């Protein structure tokens, strides 16, 4: 899976309240959550980002409460993936469970600037800054977790694995 888009840069310790403010947790509708994605960190983010764009952040992205709404809002907003130095553990698991590709790469998180065009080879974990003509290696994602992402999330992955195969 190849991902490509414009980078939107955020700092360290972006908590789930900044990703999707608690005042919008009265819904679990992904389209509604997408309208408010990252608005407390950057009020214009929902209006200026384009489908396929990439969030790049410093350390501990997704810290705070364990709400699954945070990665759902990011995915529903059309963000193709998140690249960060590190993630809060529960956000990391929730992202994979809902099918949001995330990559840990300190070098990319430091070097990529807002507005840079970035491409990610998800299968190999290679991050390319097309603007600066630089390449970085993200921490490899285990194959079974890549399969969860490819399936669209854990529920779809399990459903696919439980589906009886056609017998000829």
Short mmCIF file of C-alpha atoms in Angstrom, two decimals:
data_model
loop_
_atom_site.label_atom_id
_atom_site.label_comp_id
_atom_site.label_asym_id
_atom_site.label_seq_id
_atom_site.Cartn_x
_atom_site.Cartn_y
_atom_site.Cartn_z
CA UNK A 1 0.00 0.00 0.00
CA UNK A 2 1.50 3.33 -1.07
CA UNK A 3 0.36 6.45 0.75
CA UNK A 4 1.09 9.99 -0.36
CA UNK A 5 0.07 13.47 0.69
CA UNK A 6 0.93 16.83 2.15
CA UNK A 7 2.38 16.83 5.68
CA UNK A 8 0.61 18.55 8.56
CA UNK A 9 2.97 18.97 11.49
CA UNK A 10 2.08 18.72 15.18
CA UNK A 11 4.23 18.76 18.30
CA UNK A 12 4.76 16.41 21.21
CA UNK A 13 2.11 14.97 23.51
CA UNK A 14 -0.88 15.59 21.24
CA UNK A 15 -3.62 14.11 23.38
CA UNK A 16 -6.89 12.56 22.30
CA UNK A 17 -8.77 15.70 23.42
CA UNK A 18 -6.80 17.68 20.82
CA UNK A 19 -7.45 15.00 18.19
CA UNK A 20 -11.20 14.90 18.83
CA UNK A 21 -12.47 17.23 21.55
CA UNK A 22 -14.67 15.65 24.22
CA UNK A 23 -17.55 17.99 23.33
CA UNK A 24 -18.04 15.93 20.13
CA UNK A 25 -18.12 12.52 21.78
CA UNK A 26 -21.91 12.46 21.79
CA UNK A 27 -21.66 10.79 18.38
CA UNK A 28 -19.75 7.84 17.01
CA UNK A 29 -20.54 8.77 13.39
CA UNK A 30 -17.15 8.87 11.62
CA UNK A 31 -18.26 11.61 9.18
CA UNK A 32 -19.31 13.86 12.06
CA UNK A 33 -16.10 13.18 13.99
CA UNK A 34 -14.06 13.99 10.87
CA UNK A 35 -15.50 17.52 10.79
CA UNK A 36 -13.79 18.23 14.12
CA UNK A 37 -10.55 16.27 13.72
CA UNK A 38 -7.57 18.11 15.25
CA UNK A 39 -9.57 21.33 15.60
CA UNK A 40 -8.32 22.07 19.12
CA UNK A 41 -4.71 21.68 17.91
CA UNK A 42 -5.34 23.62 14.67
CA UNK A 43 -8.87 25.08 14.24
CA UNK A 44 -8.49 25.18 10.44
CA UNK A 45 -7.22 21.62 10.03
CA UNK A 46 -10.61 20.07 9.12
CA UNK A 47 -11.07 22.66 6.36
CA UNK A 48 -7.59 22.81 4.88
CA UNK A 49 -6.45 19.19 4.82
CA UNK A 50 -7.11 17.10 1.72
CA UNK A 51 -7.85 13.37 1.51
CA UNK A 52 -4.57 11.47 1.52
CA UNK A 53 -2.69 14.06 3.57
CA UNK A 54 -0.41 12.86 6.35
CA UNK A 55 -0.11 13.90 9.99
CA UNK A 56 3.47 14.14 11.26
CA UNK A 57 4.04 14.55 14.99
CA UNK A 58 6.63 14.46 17.71
CA UNK A 59 6.60 11.97 20.60
CA UNK A 60 3.67 10.45 22.51
CA UNK A 61 0.99 11.12 19.89
CA UNK A 62 -2.47 10.10 21.09
CA UNK A 63 -1.81 10.32 24.81
CA UNK A 64 -4.60 10.99 27.27
CA UNK A 65 -7.88 9.13 27.43
CA UNK A 66 -8.23 5.85 25.57
CA UNK A 67 -11.09 6.89 23.31
CA UNK A 68 -11.34 4.99 20.07
CA UNK A 69 -12.92 8.12 18.56
CA UNK A 70 -9.47 9.70 18.06
CA UNK A 71 -8.11 7.38 15.35
CA UNK A 72 -11.61 7.08 13.87
CA UNK A 73 -11.75 10.88 13.45
CA UNK A 74 -8.32 10.92 11.80
CA UNK A 75 -9.16 8.10 9.39
CA UNK A 76 -12.61 9.51 8.57
CA UNK A 77 -11.08 12.92 7.86
CA UNK A 78 -9.16 11.28 5.03
CA UNK A 79 -5.71 11.30 6.60
CA UNK A 80 -3.82 8.46 4.91
CA UNK A 81 -1.46 7.80 7.82
CA UNK A 82 0.28 9.27 10.85
CA UNK A 83 4.05 9.41 11.29
CA UNK A 84 5.37 10.18 14.77
CA UNK A 85 8.39 9.65 16.99
CA UNK A 86 6.24 7.54 19.30
CA UNK A 87 2.62 6.85 20.24
CA UNK A 88 0.70 6.38 23.44
CA UNK A 89 0.15 2.64 23.79
CA UNK A 90 -3.66 2.65 23.71
CA UNK A 91 -3.76 4.99 20.68
CA UNK A 92 -1.30 2.70 18.90
CA UNK A 93 -3.56 -0.32 19.38
CA UNK A 94 -6.76 1.60 18.62
CA UNK A 95 -5.27 2.93 15.37
CA UNK A 96 -4.51 -0.56 14.09
CA UNK A 97 -7.84 -1.89 15.35
CA UNK A 98 -9.78 0.63 13.24
CA UNK A 99 -7.45 0.37 10.22
CA UNK A 100 -5.47 3.64 10.48
CA UNK A 101 -1.88 3.15 9.29
CA UNK A 102 0.66 4.64 11.72
CA UNK A 103 4.43 4.62 11.57
CA UNK A 104 7.10 5.28 14.19
CA UNK A 105 10.05 7.14 12.73
CA UNK A 106 11.89 9.74 14.81
CA UNK A 107 14.10 10.82 11.91
CA UNK A 108 11.11 11.51 9.62
CA UNK A 109 9.17 13.23 12.41
CA UNK A 110 12.08 15.64 12.94
CA UNK A 111 12.99 16.28 9.29
CA UNK A 112 9.58 16.60 7.65
CA UNK A 113 8.17 20.12 7.68
CA UNK A 114 4.58 21.22 7.30
CA UNK A 115 3.68 21.36 3.63
CA UNK A 116 6.28 18.81 2.51
CA UNK A 117 5.00 16.18 0.11
CA UNK A 118 5.48 12.77 1.72
CA UNK A 119 5.10 9.22 0.40
CA UNK A 120 5.06 6.06 2.51
CA UNK A 121 5.61 2.51 1.32
CA UNK A 122 3.52 0.90 4.05
CA UNK A 123 4.68 -2.65 3.40
CA UNK A 124 8.35 -1.77 3.74
CA UNK A 125 8.01 1.10 6.22
CA UNK A 126 9.89 3.48 3.96
CA UNK A 127 9.02 7.16 4.34
CA UNK A 128 10.08 9.50 1.54
CA UNK A 129 10.09 13.26 1.81
CA UNK A 130 9.57 14.08 -1.86
CA UNK A 131 10.07 17.81 -1.22
CA UNK A 132 13.54 17.34 0.29
CA UNK A 133 14.42 14.14 -1.60
CA UNK A 134 15.14 12.30 1.67
CA UNK A 135 14.28 8.75 2.73
CA UNK A 136 13.75 7.42 6.25
CA UNK A 137 13.13 3.93 7.64
CA UNK A 138 10.18 3.57 10.00
CA UNK A 139 9.96 0.85 12.63
CA UNK A 140 8.64 -2.21 10.78
CA UNK A 141 4.98 -3.06 11.36
CA UNK A 142 4.50 -6.79 12.01
CA UNK A 143 2.89 -8.60 9.07
CA UNK A 144 -0.27 -9.60 10.98
CA UNK A 145 -0.82 -5.92 11.88
CA UNK A 146 -0.32 -4.96 8.24
CA UNK A 147 -3.01 -7.50 7.40
CA UNK A 148 -5.36 -5.82 9.89
CA UNK A 149 -4.73 -2.45 8.21
CA UNK A 150 -5.18 -3.96 4.74
CA UNK A 151 -8.51 -5.47 5.83
CA UNK A 152 -9.73 -2.06 7.05
CA UNK A 153 -9.46 -2.82 10.76
CA UNK A 154 -9.69 -5.63 13.28
CA UNK A 155 -13.40 -6.34 12.86
CA UNK A 156 -13.09 -6.67 9.07
CA UNK A 157 -9.92 -8.74 9.50
CA UNK A 158 -11.64 -11.21 11.84
CA UNK A 159 -14.77 -11.36 9.67
CA UNK A 160 -12.63 -12.13 6.63
CA UNK A 161 -10.74 -14.88 8.46
CA UNK A 162 -13.97 -16.44 9.77
CA UNK A 163 -15.74 -16.33 6.40
CA UNK A 164 -16.02 -19.82 4.94
CA UNK A 165 -14.10 -20.23 1.75
CA UNK A 166 -15.93 -21.29 -1.36
CA UNK A 167 -15.44 -24.92 -2.12
CA UNK A 168 -15.14 -25.95 -5.73
#
